Structure formats: structure tokens, C-alpha cells
C-alpha positions as CSV (number, residue, x, y, z in Angstrom):
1,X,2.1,-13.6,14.3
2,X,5.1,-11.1,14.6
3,X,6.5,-9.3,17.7
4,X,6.0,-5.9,18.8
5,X,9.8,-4.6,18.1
6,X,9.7,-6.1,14.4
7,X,6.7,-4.0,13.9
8,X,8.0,-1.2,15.8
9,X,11.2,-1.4,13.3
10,X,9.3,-2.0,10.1
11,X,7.0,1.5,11.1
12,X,10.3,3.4,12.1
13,X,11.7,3.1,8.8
14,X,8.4,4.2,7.4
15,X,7.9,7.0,9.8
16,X,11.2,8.2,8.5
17,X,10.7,8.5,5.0
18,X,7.3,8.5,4.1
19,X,6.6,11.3,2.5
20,X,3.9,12.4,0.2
21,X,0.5,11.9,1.8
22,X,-1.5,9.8,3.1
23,X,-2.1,8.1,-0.9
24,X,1.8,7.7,-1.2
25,X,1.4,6.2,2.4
26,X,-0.6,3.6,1.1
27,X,1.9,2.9,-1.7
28,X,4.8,2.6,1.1
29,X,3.0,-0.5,3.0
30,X,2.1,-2.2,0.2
31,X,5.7,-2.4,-1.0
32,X,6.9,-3.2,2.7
33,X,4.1,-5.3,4.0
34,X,3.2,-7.1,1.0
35,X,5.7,-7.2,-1.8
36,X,8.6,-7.2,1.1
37,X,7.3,-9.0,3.9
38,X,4.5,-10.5,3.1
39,X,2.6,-10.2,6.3
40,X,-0.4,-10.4,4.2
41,X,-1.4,-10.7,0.4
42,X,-3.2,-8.0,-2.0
43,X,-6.8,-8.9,-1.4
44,X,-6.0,-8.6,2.3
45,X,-4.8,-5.6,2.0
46,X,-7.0,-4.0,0.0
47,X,-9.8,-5.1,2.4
48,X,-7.8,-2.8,4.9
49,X,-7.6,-0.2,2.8
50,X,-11.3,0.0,2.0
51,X,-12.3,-0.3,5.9
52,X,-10.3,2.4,6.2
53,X,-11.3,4.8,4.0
54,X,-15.0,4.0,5.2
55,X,-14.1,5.3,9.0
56,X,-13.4,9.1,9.3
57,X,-9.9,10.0,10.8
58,X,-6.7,9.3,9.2
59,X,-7.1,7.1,6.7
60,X,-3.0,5.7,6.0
61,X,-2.6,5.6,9.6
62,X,-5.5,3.3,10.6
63,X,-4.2,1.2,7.3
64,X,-1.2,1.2,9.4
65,X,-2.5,0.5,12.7
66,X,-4.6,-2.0,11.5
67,X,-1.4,-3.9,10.3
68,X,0.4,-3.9,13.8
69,X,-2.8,-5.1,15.5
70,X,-3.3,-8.3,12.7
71,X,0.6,-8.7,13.1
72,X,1.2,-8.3,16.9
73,X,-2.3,-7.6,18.8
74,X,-2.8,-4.3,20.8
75,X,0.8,-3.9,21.6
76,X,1.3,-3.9,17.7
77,X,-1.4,-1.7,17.0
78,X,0.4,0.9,19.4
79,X,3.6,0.1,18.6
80,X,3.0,0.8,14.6
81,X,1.0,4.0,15.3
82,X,3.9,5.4,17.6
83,X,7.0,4.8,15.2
84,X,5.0,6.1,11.8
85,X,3.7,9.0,14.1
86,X,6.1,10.0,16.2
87,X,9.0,11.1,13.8
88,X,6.9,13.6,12.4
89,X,4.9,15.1,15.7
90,X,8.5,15.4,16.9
91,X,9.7,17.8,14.2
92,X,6.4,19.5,14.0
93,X,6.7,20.2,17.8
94,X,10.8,21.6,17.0
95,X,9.0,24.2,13.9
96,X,6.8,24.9,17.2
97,X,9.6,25.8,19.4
98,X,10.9,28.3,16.7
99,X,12.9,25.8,14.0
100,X,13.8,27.4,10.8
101,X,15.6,23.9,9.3
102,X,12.2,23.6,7.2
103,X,12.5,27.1,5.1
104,X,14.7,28.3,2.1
105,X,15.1,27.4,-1.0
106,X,16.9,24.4,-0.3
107,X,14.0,22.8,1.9
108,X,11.7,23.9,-0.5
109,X,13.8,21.6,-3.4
110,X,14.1,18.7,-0.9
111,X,10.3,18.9,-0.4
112,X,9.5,19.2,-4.2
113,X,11.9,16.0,-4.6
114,X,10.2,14.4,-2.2
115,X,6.9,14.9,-3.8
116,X,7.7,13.8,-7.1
117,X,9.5,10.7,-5.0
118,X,5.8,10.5,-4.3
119,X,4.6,9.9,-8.3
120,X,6.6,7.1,-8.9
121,X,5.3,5.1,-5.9
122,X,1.8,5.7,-5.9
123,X,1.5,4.7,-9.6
124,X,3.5,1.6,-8.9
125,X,1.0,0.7,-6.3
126,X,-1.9,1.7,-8.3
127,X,-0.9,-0.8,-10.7
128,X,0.3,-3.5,-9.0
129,X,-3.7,-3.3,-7.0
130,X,-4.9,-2.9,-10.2
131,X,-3.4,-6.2,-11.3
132,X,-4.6,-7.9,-8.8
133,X,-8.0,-6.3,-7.8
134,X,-9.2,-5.9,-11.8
135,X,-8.1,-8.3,-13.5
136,X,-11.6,-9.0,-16.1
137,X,-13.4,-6.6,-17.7
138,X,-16.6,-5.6,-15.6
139,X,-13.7,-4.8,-12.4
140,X,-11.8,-2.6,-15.1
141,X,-14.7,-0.6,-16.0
142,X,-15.8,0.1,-12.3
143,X,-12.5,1.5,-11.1
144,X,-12.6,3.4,-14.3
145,X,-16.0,4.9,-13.6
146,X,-14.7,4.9,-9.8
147,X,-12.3,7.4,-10.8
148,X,-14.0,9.6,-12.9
149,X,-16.6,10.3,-10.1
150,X,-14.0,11.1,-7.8
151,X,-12.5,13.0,-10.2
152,X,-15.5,15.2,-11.1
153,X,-16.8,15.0,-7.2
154,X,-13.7,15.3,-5.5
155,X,-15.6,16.0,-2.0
156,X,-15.7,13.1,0.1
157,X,-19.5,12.3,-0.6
158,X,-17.4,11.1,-4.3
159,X,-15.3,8.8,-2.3
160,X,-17.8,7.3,0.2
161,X,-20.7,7.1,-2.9
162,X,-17.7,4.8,-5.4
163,X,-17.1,2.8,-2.6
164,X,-20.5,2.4,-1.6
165,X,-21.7,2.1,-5.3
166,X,-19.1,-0.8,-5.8
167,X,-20.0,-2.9,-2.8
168,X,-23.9,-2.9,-4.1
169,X,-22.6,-3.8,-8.0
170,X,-20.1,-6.6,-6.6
171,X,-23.1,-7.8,-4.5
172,X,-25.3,-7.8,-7.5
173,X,-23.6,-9.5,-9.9
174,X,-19.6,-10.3,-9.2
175,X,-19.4,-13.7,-8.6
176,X,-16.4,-14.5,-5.6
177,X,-15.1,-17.9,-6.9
178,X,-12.7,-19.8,-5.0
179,X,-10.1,-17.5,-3.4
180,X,-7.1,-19.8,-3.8
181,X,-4.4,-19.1,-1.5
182,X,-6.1,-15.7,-0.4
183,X,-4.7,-15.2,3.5
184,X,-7.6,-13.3,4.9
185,X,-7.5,-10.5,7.4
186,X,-7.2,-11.4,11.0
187,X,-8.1,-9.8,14.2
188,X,-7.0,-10.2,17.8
189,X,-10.9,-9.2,19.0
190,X,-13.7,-10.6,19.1
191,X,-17.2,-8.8,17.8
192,X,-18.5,-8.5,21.6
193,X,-15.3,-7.0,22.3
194,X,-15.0,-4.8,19.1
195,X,-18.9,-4.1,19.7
196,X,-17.5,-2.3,23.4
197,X,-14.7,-0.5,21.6
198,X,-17.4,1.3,18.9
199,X,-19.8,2.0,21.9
200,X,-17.2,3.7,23.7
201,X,-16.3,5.7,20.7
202,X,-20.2,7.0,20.4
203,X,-20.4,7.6,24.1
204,X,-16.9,10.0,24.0
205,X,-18.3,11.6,20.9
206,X,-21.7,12.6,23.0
207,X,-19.9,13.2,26.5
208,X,-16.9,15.2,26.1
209,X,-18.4,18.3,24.7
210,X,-20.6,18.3,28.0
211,X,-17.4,17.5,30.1
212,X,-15.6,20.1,28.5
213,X,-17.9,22.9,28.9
214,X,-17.3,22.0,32.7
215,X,-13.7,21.2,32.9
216,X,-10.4,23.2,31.7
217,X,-9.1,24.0,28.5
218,X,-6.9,20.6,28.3
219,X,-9.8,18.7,28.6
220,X,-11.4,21.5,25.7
221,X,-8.5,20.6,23.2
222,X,-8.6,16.8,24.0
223,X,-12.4,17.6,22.7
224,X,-11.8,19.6,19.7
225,X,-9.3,17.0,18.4
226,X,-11.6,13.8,19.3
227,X,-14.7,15.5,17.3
228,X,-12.2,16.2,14.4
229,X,-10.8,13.1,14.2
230,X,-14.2,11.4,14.5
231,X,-16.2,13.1,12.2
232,X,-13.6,14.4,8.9
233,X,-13.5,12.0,6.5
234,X,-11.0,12.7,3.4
235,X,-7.6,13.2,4.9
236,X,-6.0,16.6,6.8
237,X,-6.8,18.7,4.2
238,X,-10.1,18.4,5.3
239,X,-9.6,18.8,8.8
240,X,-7.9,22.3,8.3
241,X,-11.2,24.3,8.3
242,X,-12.6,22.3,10.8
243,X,-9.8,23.2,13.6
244,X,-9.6,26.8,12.5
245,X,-13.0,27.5,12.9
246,X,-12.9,25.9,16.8
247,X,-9.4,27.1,17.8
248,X,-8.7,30.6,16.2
249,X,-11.9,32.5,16.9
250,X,-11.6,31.5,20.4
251,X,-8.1,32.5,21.5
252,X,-6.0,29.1,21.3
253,X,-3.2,30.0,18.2
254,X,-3.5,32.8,16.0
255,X,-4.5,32.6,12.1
256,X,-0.9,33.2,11.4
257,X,0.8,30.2,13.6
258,X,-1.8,27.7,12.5
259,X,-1.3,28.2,8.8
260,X,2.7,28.4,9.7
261,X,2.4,25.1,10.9
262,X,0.3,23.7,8.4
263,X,2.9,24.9,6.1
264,X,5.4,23.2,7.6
265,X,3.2,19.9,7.7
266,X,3.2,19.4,4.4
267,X,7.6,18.8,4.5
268,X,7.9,16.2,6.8
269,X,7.1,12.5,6.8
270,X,4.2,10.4,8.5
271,X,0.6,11.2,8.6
272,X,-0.5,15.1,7.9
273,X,-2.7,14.9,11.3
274,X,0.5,15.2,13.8
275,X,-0.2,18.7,12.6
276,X,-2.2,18.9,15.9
277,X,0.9,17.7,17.8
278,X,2.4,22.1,16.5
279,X,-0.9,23.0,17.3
280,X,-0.5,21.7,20.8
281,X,2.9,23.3,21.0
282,X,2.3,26.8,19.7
283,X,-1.0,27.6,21.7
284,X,-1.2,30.7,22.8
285,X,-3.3,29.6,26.0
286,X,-4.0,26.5,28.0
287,X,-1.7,24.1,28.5
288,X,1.1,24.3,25.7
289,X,4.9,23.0,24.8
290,X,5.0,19.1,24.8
291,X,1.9,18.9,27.4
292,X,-0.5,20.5,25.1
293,X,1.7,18.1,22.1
294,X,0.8,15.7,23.6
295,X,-3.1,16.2,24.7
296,X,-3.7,17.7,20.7
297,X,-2.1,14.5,19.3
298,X,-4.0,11.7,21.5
299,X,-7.4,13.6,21.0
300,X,-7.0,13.2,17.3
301,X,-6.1,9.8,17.1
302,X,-8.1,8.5,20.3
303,X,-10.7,7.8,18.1
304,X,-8.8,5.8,15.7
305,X,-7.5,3.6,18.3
306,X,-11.5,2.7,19.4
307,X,-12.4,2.0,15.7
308,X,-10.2,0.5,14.1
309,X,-9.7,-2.6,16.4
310,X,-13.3,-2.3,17.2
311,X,-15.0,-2.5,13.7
312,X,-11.9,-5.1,12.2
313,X,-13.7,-8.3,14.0
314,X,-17.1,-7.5,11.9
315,X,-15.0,-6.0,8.9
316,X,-13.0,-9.9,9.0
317,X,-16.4,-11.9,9.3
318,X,-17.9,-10.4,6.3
319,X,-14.8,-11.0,4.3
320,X,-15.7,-14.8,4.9
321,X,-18.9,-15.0,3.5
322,X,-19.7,-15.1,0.1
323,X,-22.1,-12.3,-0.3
324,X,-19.8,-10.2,1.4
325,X,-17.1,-11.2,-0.4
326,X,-18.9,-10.2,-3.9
327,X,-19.3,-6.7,-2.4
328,X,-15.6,-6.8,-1.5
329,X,-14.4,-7.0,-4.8
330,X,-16.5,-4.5,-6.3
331,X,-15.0,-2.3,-3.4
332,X,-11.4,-3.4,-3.8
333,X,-12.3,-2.5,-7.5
334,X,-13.7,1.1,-6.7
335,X,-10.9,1.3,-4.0
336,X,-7.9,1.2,-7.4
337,X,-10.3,3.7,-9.4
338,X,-9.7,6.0,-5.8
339,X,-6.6,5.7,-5.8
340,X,-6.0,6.4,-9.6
341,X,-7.7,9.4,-9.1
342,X,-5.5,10.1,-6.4
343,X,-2.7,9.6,-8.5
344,X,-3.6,12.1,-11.0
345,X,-5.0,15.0,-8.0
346,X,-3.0,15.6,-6.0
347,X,-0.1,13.9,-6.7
348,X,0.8,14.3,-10.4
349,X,-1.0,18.0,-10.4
350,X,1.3,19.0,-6.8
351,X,4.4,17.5,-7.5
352,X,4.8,17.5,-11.7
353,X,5.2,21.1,-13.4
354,X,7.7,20.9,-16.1
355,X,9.7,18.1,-18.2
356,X,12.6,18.1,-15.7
357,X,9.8,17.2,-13.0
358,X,8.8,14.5,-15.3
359,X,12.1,12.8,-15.8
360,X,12.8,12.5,-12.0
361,X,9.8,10.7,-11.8
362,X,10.3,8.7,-14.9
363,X,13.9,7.9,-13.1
364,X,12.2,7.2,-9.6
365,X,10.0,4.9,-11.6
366,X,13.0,3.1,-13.2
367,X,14.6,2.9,-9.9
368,X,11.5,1.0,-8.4
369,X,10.4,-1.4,-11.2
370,X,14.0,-2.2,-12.7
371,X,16.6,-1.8,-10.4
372,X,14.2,-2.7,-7.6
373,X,15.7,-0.2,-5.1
374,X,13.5,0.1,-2.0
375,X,11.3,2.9,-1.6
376,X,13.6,4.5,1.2
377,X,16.2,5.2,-1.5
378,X,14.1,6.4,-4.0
379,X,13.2,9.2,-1.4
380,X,16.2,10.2,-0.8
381,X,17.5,9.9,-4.4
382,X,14.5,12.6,-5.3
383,X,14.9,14.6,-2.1
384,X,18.6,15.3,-3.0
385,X,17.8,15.6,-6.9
386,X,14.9,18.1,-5.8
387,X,17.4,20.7,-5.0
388,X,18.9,20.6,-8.9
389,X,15.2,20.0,-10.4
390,X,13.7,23.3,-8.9
């Protein structure tokens, strides 16, 4: 077990200079927590990954939560969430308050640097998980296959079919063996404990929109954000039409703001759902500035904060059995094809349009795999070299 300031630290850094999504998020622990650290090994954290991309909500930041809460219990949790999160809600709220540091050319070259920054981590994760989580030939053709789906079905019914697809295969026929020196997730709860957590998640779900109809319109946001961050899976790209449709018609930011804001969303580090924290800001009604902030940004990850600690106890008890542990591996297997895909769409397609885009990334790589600079560097490296590039 760690402290709450070391993981407070470790998430700073991270909160500072992870850019590129929520896939390139993924590819930023994994080099910090398990290559760097080593607060826990591959299998371990790909069994984190795949719980979270089976709960809706953020899917990087409840990978990230769920890492302070095995490393430092509750305090951890909230301590991991608040330095990855905060960094970004904090400029989001400034581009609120009528910031222009995020536009021009030059900010768009930084963010173009940034992305490509992106490429070269991503596929360095990809293949150190695919090293580890396909090493025969039957794991090797499911991520494949994984992939392709996603590929061709890139809704999140593809993600949350692959994943469910490779749980029943590694049930079927993968055979667990001995897991060697494996270090197996950990959690703090206990299942009657997480059991609570998941029942108070279903009861907010069915009693706030009731509430709200009675109450003002913080406690309306504080809804709107709860049912989006409960029920989107697939990352804030997905969430975009769901908050438009319940804020704009009814008054709360106009078309304009909210796609101003999303804009600038995609340019700064941390999770793409602190969007909500400019949301909060720029509302043209109800409670706005850093009170609205602030209720936007805790209605979309309150949910996250229920689930996560509350499904991990149940999530660590099936990793221990052997059945479970089967369909594990055919989901850790399905989970590398995901994030192939990823690699390709959006990542390679959004940040890669021309050979000069290419040999940043083939530099990036270099930097990474041979001169084994850390992540943080290669950021700024590209973000700096973005400006030349475009």
C-alpha cells in the first residue's frame, strides 16, 4: 500500500500532460504504473482496464481511480481522480471565463503535436499488452478478430459484444494455468460494502429525475450530468449528443458555447468529460461560474465514484477463480484487439496526415523504446515540434 500524496503526485504529473484521449490515457498508466512503478503487473492491469470499459462513464478515469483506491483506499481513489481531473476542469473553466490562450495557429500546432505525441504511446502500449495478454496463437487470433469487429462496428454495441464474445471463448476453451508471479487486483471493500455502493448508484439513477422536477435548476444539472455519466458508454464523444439534446433546447448554454467549449476540450490534458466542468461555467441560466463548475463536474463523475469501488470487490473475486480467470484472458485478449483498433481510429486517422506527421511519430517512438525518455518528454518534444510540422 502507498499514501495518498504519492498518488496524488504520480496523477499530477499525469493530469499535466496527458494528452490524446482517453486510449492514449491508458498508454500513460501503463508506462507509469506498471513499467515505472510497478504498483501492479500487466494481467492486473488489464483486468482494470476491461472492468472499466464494461461500466459506462469515463472509461481512463475509472482505470485511474481504480488505481488510487487499490494503492491508497478511498483517500486514493479521490486523490487520483482530483490531480488527473482537476488540471484540465481548471483550464476549461478559464476558456469559460473568456480565455483565448487555446486559439491561433500556434495552439493549433501544439495540439496537432500533441496528438501525434499520442501515436507513439498508444502503440507502445498496444504492444507491450499484446505481449503479454496474446502470447499463443488462439489469444492472437481473438484480439485480431476483436479488432476488426470494432473496426467495422465502431458503436459501442462493437466494444461491449468483443468483450463479451471473448469472456464466453476464454470460458470455453482457454485454459488459465498457473499464474506465476501474477499480483492480482486488490480492493479496500468488501462485496456487502461494494453491493451498497451499486444500490445507491441504481437508487440516484431512479430518484433524481423525480427530485429534480421538484427542486432548482442546480439540482436539474447535478441530474443531467449523473444520467450522462451513468448511462454513455464509449468515451465523451459519445456524450456530446446526449448533453446537447438536454441542455440547449431548454435554455442552459447556447449551440454555439457548447460546441466552443467542446472545441476547446479536445487541447487540453486529462479526461474529455471535465468538458461539463465549461459547461457549468458558461451557462446561461442557473447557477454558473465555478458553482455551476463545480455541480456539472461532480454530477458526471458521481457515478463513477459509486461503481467503481463498488463493483471492484466482485470484479477481484472472479479474478480468483479459475473459470473466471479463463474468461479473463479471452477479455484481456479482446481488450488488446480494442485497443488496436483504437490505435488505428482515432488516433492514427486524427493525428497522422502527411509524411512529416509520420516522422514525428516515428521519432516519438524512437524516443520511447530506445532512448527510454518518459512519456512527459515525449509530449512536450511533439507539442513544440507540432508548431514546425503543421
Amino acid at each position: 500500500m502507498g499514501n495518498t500524496i504519492e498518488v496524488f503526485r504520480a496523477f499530477l504529473k499525469l493530469g499535466l500532460t496527458s494528452f490524446g484521449g482517453p486510449v492514449a490515457h491508458l498508454g500513460y498508466f501503463r508506462e507509469e504504473f506498471v513499467a515505472r512503478r510497478h504498483w501492479l503487473d500487466d494481467r492486473a492491469y488489464a483486468d482494470l482496464v476491461a472492468l472499466a470499459q464494461f461500466l459506462p462513464g469515463p472509461s481512463s478515469s475509472q482505470v485511474g481511480m481504480g488505481l488510487g483506491l487499490m494503492r491508497a483506499g478511498f483517500p486514493g481513489m479521490l486523490a487520483a481522480w482530483t490531480a488527473f481531473t482537476l488540471p484540465s476542469a481548471l483550464i476549461l473553466v478559464a476558456v469559460a471565463y473568456g480565455a483565448t490562450a487555446l486559439r491561433g495557429p500556434i495552439a493549433e500546432g501544439v495540439t496537432h503535436g500533441l496528438m501525434i505525441a499520442a501515436v507513439a504511446v498508444v502503440a507502445q502500449a498496444v504492444i507491450q499488452m499484446a505481449r503479454m495478454l496474446t502470447p499463443d496463437m488462439p489469444r492472437g487470433l481473438m484480439a485480431a478478430l476483436a479488432a476488426i469487429i470494432v473496426l467495422l462496428i465502431p458503436a459501442t454495441v462493437g466494444q461491449i459484444g468483443v468483450l463479451l464474445a471473448g469472456g464466453l471463448i476464454g470460458f470455453a476453451f482457454l485454459k488459465p494455468g498457473d499464474l506465476g508471479r501474477h499480483v492480482p487486483l486488490t480492493s479496500p471493500l468488501g462485496r456487502r460494502a461494494g453491493a451498497v455502493l451499486i444500490a445507491i448508484f441504481f437508487a440516484l439513477l431512479v430518484l433524481l429525475p423525480a427530485l429534480a422536477a421538484k427542486g432548482g435548476a442546480g439540482l436539474q444539472l447535478f441530474d443531467i450530468f449523473y444520467r450522462a455519466g451513468a448511462l454513455v458508454f464509449g468515451g465523451g464523444h459519445v456524450v456530446l449528443p446526449l448533453l446537447e439534446t438536454d441542455l440547449v433546447p431548454r435554455g442552459f448554454i447556447s449551440r454555439d458555447a457548447f460546441l466552443a467549449g467542446y472545441g476547446a476540450a479536445q487541447a487540453v490534458p486529462g479526461p474529455l468529460f471535465t468538458f461539463s466542468a465549461y459547461v457549468g461555467a458558461a451557462l446561461d441560466q442557473g447557477p454558473r461560474g465555478l458553482t455551476g463548475a463545480a455541480i456539472c463536474l461532480a454530477g458526471m463523475f458521481a457515478s463513477s465514484f459509486l461503481l467503481v469501488p463498488g463493483v471492484m470487490p466482485f470484479w477481484v473475486r472472479l479474478s480468483h477463480l479459475a473459470g473466471a480467470r479463463a474468461a479473463l484472458m479471452g477479455v484481456n485478449a479482446a481488450v488488446v484487439g480494442i485497443l488496436a483498433a483504437a490505435l488505428y481510429t482515432p488516433v492514427i486517422t486524427a493525428a497522422i496526415h502527411g509524411p512529416a506527421d509520420l516522422a514525428l511519430a516515428a521519432a516519438a517512438w524512437a524516443m520511447l523504446v530506445m532512448a527510454k525518455a518518459p512519456p512527459w518528454a515525449v509530449v512536450i518534444v511533439c507539442g513544440a515540434a507540432g508548431i514546425v510540422v503543421s
